[in-house]
């Protein structure tokens, strides 16, 4: 198979990507033997073998500058003042600073910036101070048989969020009275109560929902005089 036209590269010790691509084209598509390619392109067979083992590098891309680049610090400052500012408002503010670009690239940039901010917030690690917060939840361990009588088994779990110390108590009931008693046992073991108690939507802790607000069960109260050690 013979191609209509070929370029001849003399002295391709440092071949350009298009030259290397031509070598690969003749070898893989044209099925030319290496000796014929070397003779056709006037290169040595050792050089040819080197380029056959190494594909051509992709062309380097130059970073494109945007009219928006010099105004990005100003955009960051404006978003700090009003994170939800619409693109049209920011566009008008930037025009007073000398921006003469379009609003479309501004909208694209705002979308990327806000998406990145949301992702960062989603993975913010919370590090409560000692004694600041307890996380509380129930665990469910199915039905167990006790002397031939089936009964449900639960676990009250309380975690001190700074040290990750855990208090675990197994019970046969999730009643509010049992819930309070488990709290008191945990406070005694850990040496006090945290400033905040966080419940994961527990029926024994949340009496009812109204919109986005939870009304907590306050039929019983617990009080301790010192934070946990």
mmCIF file with all atom_site columns, N, CA, C and O in Angstrom, residues 9 17 27 40 57 75 81 87 91 112 139-140 148 150-151 154 156 163 175 211-213 219:
data_model
loop_
_atom_site.group_PDB
_atom_site.id
_atom_site.type_symbol
_atom_site.label_atom_id
_atom_site.label_alt_id
_atom_site.label_comp_id
_atom_site.label_asym_id
_atom_site.label_entity_id
_atom_site.label_seq_id
_atom_site.pdbx_PDB_ins_code
_atom_site.Cartn_x
_atom_site.Cartn_y
_atom_site.Cartn_z
_atom_site.occupancy
_atom_site.B_iso_or_equiv
_atom_site.pdbx_formal_charge
_atom_site.auth_seq_id
_atom_site.auth_comp_id
_atom_site.auth_asym_id
_atom_site.auth_atom_id
_atom_site.pdbx_PDB_model_num
ATOM 1  N N  . UNK A 1 9   ? 11.835  13.914  6.164  1.00 0.00 ? 9   UNK A N  1
ATOM 2  C CA . UNK A 1 9   ? 12.443  14.658  7.272  1.00 0.00 ? 9   UNK A CA 1
ATOM 3  C C  . UNK A 1 9   ? 13.896  14.235  7.382  1.00 0.00 ? 9   UNK A C  1
ATOM 4  O O  . UNK A 1 9   ? 14.193  13.061  7.672  1.00 0.00 ? 9   UNK A O  1
ATOM 5  N N  . UNK A 1 17  ? 6.412   16.393  16.945 1.00 0.00 ? 17  UNK A N  1
ATOM 6  C CA . UNK A 1 17  ? 5.287   15.460  17.067 1.00 0.00 ? 17  UNK A CA 1
ATOM 7  C C  . UNK A 1 17  ? 4.710   15.028  15.731 1.00 0.00 ? 17  UNK A C  1
ATOM 8  O O  . UNK A 1 17  ? 4.365   13.854  15.550 1.00 0.00 ? 17  UNK A O  1
ATOM 9  N N  . UNK A 1 27  ? 4.042   3.031   9.691  1.00 0.00 ? 27  UNK A N  1
ATOM 10 C CA . UNK A 1 27  ? 4.297   1.712   10.254 1.00 0.00 ? 27  UNK A CA 1
ATOM 11 C C  . UNK A 1 27  ? 3.005   0.966   10.576 1.00 0.00 ? 27  UNK A C  1
ATOM 12 O O  . UNK A 1 27  ? 2.872   -0.229  10.253 1.00 0.00 ? 27  UNK A O  1
ATOM 13 N N  . UNK A 1 40  ? 12.834  5.996   3.364  1.00 0.00 ? 40  UNK A N  1
ATOM 14 C CA . UNK A 1 40  ? 11.918  7.002   2.812  1.00 0.00 ? 40  UNK A CA 1
ATOM 15 C C  . UNK A 1 40  ? 12.074  8.346   3.514  1.00 0.00 ? 40  UNK A C  1
ATOM 16 O O  . UNK A 1 40  ? 12.034  9.406   2.878  1.00 0.00 ? 40  UNK A O  1
ATOM 17 N N  . UNK A 1 57  ? 4.287   13.107  21.915 1.00 0.00 ? 57  UNK A N  1
ATOM 18 C CA . UNK A 1 57  ? 3.638   13.774  23.050 1.00 0.00 ? 57  UNK A CA 1
ATOM 19 C C  . UNK A 1 57  ? 2.500   14.659  22.561 1.00 0.00 ? 57  UNK A C  1
ATOM 20 O O  . UNK A 1 57  ? 2.539   15.178  21.440 1.00 0.00 ? 57  UNK A O  1
ATOM 21 N N  . UNK A 1 75  ? -14.217 40.165  42.523 1.00 0.00 ? 75  UNK A N  1
ATOM 22 C CA . UNK A 1 75  ? -15.374 39.277  42.618 1.00 0.00 ? 75  UNK A CA 1
ATOM 23 C C  . UNK A 1 75  ? -15.375 38.555  43.961 1.00 0.00 ? 75  UNK A C  1
ATOM 24 O O  . UNK A 1 75  ? -16.420 38.425  44.610 1.00 0.00 ? 75  UNK A O  1
ATOM 25 N N  . UNK A 1 81  ? -18.961 39.822  50.725 1.00 0.00 ? 81  UNK A N  1
ATOM 26 C CA . UNK A 1 81  ? -19.971 40.731  51.270 1.00 0.00 ? 81  UNK A CA 1
ATOM 27 C C  . UNK A 1 81  ? -21.374 40.172  51.084 1.00 0.00 ? 81  UNK A C  1
ATOM 28 O O  . UNK A 1 81  ? -22.229 40.322  51.954 1.00 0.00 ? 81  UNK A O  1
ATOM 29 N N  . UNK A 1 87  ? -25.629 37.414  39.320 1.00 0.00 ? 87  UNK A N  1
ATOM 30 C CA . UNK A 1 87  ? -24.604 37.736  38.330 1.00 0.00 ? 87  UNK A CA 1
ATOM 31 C C  . UNK A 1 87  ? -24.817 39.131  37.745 1.00 0.00 ? 87  UNK A C  1
ATOM 32 O O  . UNK A 1 87  ? -23.842 39.851  37.483 1.00 0.00 ? 87  UNK A O  1
ATOM 33 N N  . UNK A 1 91  ? -22.117 41.978  37.678 1.00 0.00 ? 91  UNK A N  1
ATOM 34 C CA . UNK A 1 91  ? -21.728 42.473  36.359 1.00 0.00 ? 91  UNK A CA 1
ATOM 35 C C  . UNK A 1 91  ? -21.723 43.997  36.337 1.00 0.00 ? 91  UNK A C  1
ATOM 36 O O  . UNK A 1 91  ? -20.784 44.631  35.837 1.00 0.00 ? 91  UNK A O  1
ATOM 37 N N  . UNK A 1 112 ? -18.884 27.986  38.839 1.00 0.00 ? 112 UNK A N  1
ATOM 38 C CA . UNK A 1 112 ? -17.762 27.148  39.255 1.00 0.00 ? 112 UNK A CA 1
ATOM 39 C C  . UNK A 1 112 ? -17.318 27.484  40.675 1.00 0.00 ? 112 UNK A C  1
ATOM 40 O O  . UNK A 1 112 ? -17.047 26.587  41.480 1.00 0.00 ? 112 UNK A O  1
ATOM 41 N N  . UNK A 1 139 ? -28.995 1.847   68.920 1.00 0.00 ? 139 UNK A N  1
ATOM 42 C CA . UNK A 1 139 ? -28.631 0.756   68.032 1.00 0.00 ? 139 UNK A CA 1
ATOM 43 C C  . UNK A 1 139 ? -29.658 -0.355  68.153 1.00 0.00 ? 139 UNK A C  1
ATOM 44 O O  . UNK A 1 139 ? -30.249 -0.552  69.227 1.00 0.00 ? 139 UNK A O  1
ATOM 45 N N  . UNK A 1 140 ? -29.910 -1.075  67.062 1.00 0.00 ? 140 UNK A N  1
ATOM 46 C CA . UNK A 1 140 ? -30.917 -2.135  67.044 1.00 0.00 ? 140 UNK A CA 1
ATOM 47 C C  . UNK A 1 140 ? -30.235 -3.465  66.750 1.00 0.00 ? 140 UNK A C  1
ATOM 48 O O  . UNK A 1 140 ? -29.498 -3.602  65.780 1.00 0.00 ? 140 UNK A O  1
ATOM 49 N N  . UNK A 1 148 ? -36.611 -18.732 76.257 1.00 0.00 ? 148 UNK A N  1
ATOM 50 C CA . UNK A 1 148 ? -37.695 -19.128 75.381 1.00 0.00 ? 148 UNK A CA 1
ATOM 51 C C  . UNK A 1 148 ? -38.651 -18.012 75.012 1.00 0.00 ? 148 UNK A C  1
ATOM 52 O O  . UNK A 1 148 ? -39.552 -18.217 74.190 1.00 0.00 ? 148 UNK A O  1
ATOM 53 N N  . UNK A 1 150 ? -39.176 -14.422 73.203 1.00 0.00 ? 150 UNK A N  1
ATOM 54 C CA . UNK A 1 150 ? -38.498 -13.462 72.312 1.00 0.00 ? 150 UNK A CA 1
ATOM 55 C C  . UNK A 1 150 ? -38.605 -12.037 72.850 1.00 0.00 ? 150 UNK A C  1
ATOM 56 O O  . UNK A 1 150 ? -39.610 -11.639 73.436 1.00 0.00 ? 150 UNK A O  1
ATOM 57 N N  . UNK A 1 151 ? -37.555 -11.270 72.629 1.00 0.00 ? 151 UNK A N  1
ATOM 58 C CA . UNK A 1 151 ? -37.541 -9.872  73.052 1.00 0.00 ? 151 UNK A CA 1
ATOM 59 C C  . UNK A 1 151 ? -36.539 -9.082  72.240 1.00 0.00 ? 151 UNK A C  1
ATOM 60 O O  . UNK A 1 151 ? -35.512 -9.621  71.814 1.00 0.00 ? 151 UNK A O  1
ATOM 61 N N  . UNK A 1 154 ? -31.799 -3.529  72.303 1.00 0.00 ? 154 UNK A N  1
ATOM 62 C CA . UNK A 1 154 ? -31.358 -2.220  71.847 1.00 0.00 ? 154 UNK A CA 1
ATOM 63 C C  . UNK A 1 154 ? -30.056 -1.860  72.546 1.00 0.00 ? 154 UNK A C  1
ATOM 64 O O  . UNK A 1 154 ? -29.699 -2.435  73.577 1.00 0.00 ? 154 UNK A O  1
ATOM 65 N N  . UNK A 1 156 ? -28.111 1.757   73.770 1.00 0.00 ? 156 UNK A N  1
ATOM 66 C CA . UNK A 1 156 ? -28.007 3.219   73.900 1.00 0.00 ? 156 UNK A CA 1
ATOM 67 C C  . UNK A 1 156 ? -26.537 3.571   73.705 1.00 0.00 ? 156 UNK A C  1
ATOM 68 O O  . UNK A 1 156 ? -25.658 3.025   74.382 1.00 0.00 ? 156 UNK A O  1
ATOM 69 N N  . UNK A 1 163 ? -12.940 13.421  72.331 1.00 0.00 ? 163 UNK A N  1
ATOM 70 C CA . UNK A 1 163 ? -12.059 12.285  72.613 1.00 0.00 ? 163 UNK A CA 1
ATOM 71 C C  . UNK A 1 163 ? -12.513 11.011  71.925 1.00 0.00 ? 163 UNK A C  1
ATOM 72 O O  . UNK A 1 163 ? -11.744 10.056  71.841 1.00 0.00 ? 163 UNK A O  1
ATOM 73 N N  . UNK A 1 175 ? -38.144 3.212   75.789 1.00 0.00 ? 175 UNK A N  1
ATOM 74 C CA . UNK A 1 175 ? -39.049 4.179   76.400 1.00 0.00 ? 175 UNK A CA 1
ATOM 75 C C  . UNK A 1 175 ? -38.278 5.419   76.833 1.00 0.00 ? 175 UNK A C  1
ATOM 76 O O  . UNK A 1 175 ? -37.051 5.391   76.988 1.00 0.00 ? 175 UNK A O  1
ATOM 77 N N  . UNK A 1 211 ? -42.284 22.118  60.256 1.00 0.00 ? 211 UNK A N  1
ATOM 78 C CA . UNK A 1 211 ? -41.403 22.699  59.254 1.00 0.00 ? 211 UNK A CA 1
ATOM 79 C C  . UNK A 1 211 ? -40.011 22.122  59.408 1.00 0.00 ? 211 UNK A C  1
ATOM 80 O O  . UNK A 1 211 ? -39.819 20.907  59.441 1.00 0.00 ? 211 UNK A O  1
ATOM 81 N N  . UNK A 1 212 ? -39.011 22.995  59.522 1.00 0.00 ? 212 UNK A N  1
ATOM 82 C CA . UNK A 1 212 ? -37.626 22.554  59.717 1.00 0.00 ? 212 UNK A CA 1
ATOM 83 C C  . UNK A 1 212 ? -37.231 22.505  61.178 1.00 0.00 ? 212 UNK A C  1
ATOM 84 O O  . UNK A 1 212 ? -36.073 22.258  61.510 1.00 0.00 ? 212 UNK A O  1
ATOM 85 N N  . UNK A 1 213 ? -38.195 22.743  62.075 1.00 0.00 ? 213 UNK A N  1
ATOM 86 C CA . UNK A 1 213 ? -37.900 22.792  63.510 1.00 0.00 ? 213 UNK A CA 1
ATOM 87 C C  . UNK A 1 213 ? -38.330 21.493  64.182 1.00 0.00 ? 213 UNK A C  1
ATOM 88 O O  . UNK A 1 213 ? -39.344 20.879  63.831 1.00 0.00 ? 213 UNK A O  1
ATOM 89 N N  . UNK A 1 219 ? -40.534 16.163  78.957 1.00 0.00 ? 219 UNK A N  1
ATOM 90 C CA . UNK A 1 219 ? -41.306 15.672  80.098 1.00 0.00 ? 219 UNK A CA 1
ATOM 91 C C  . UNK A 1 219 ? -40.411 15.255  81.252 1.00 0.00 ? 219 UNK A C  1
ATOM 92 O O  . UNK A 1 219 ? -40.864 15.089  82.371 1.00 0.00 ? 219 UNK A O  1
#
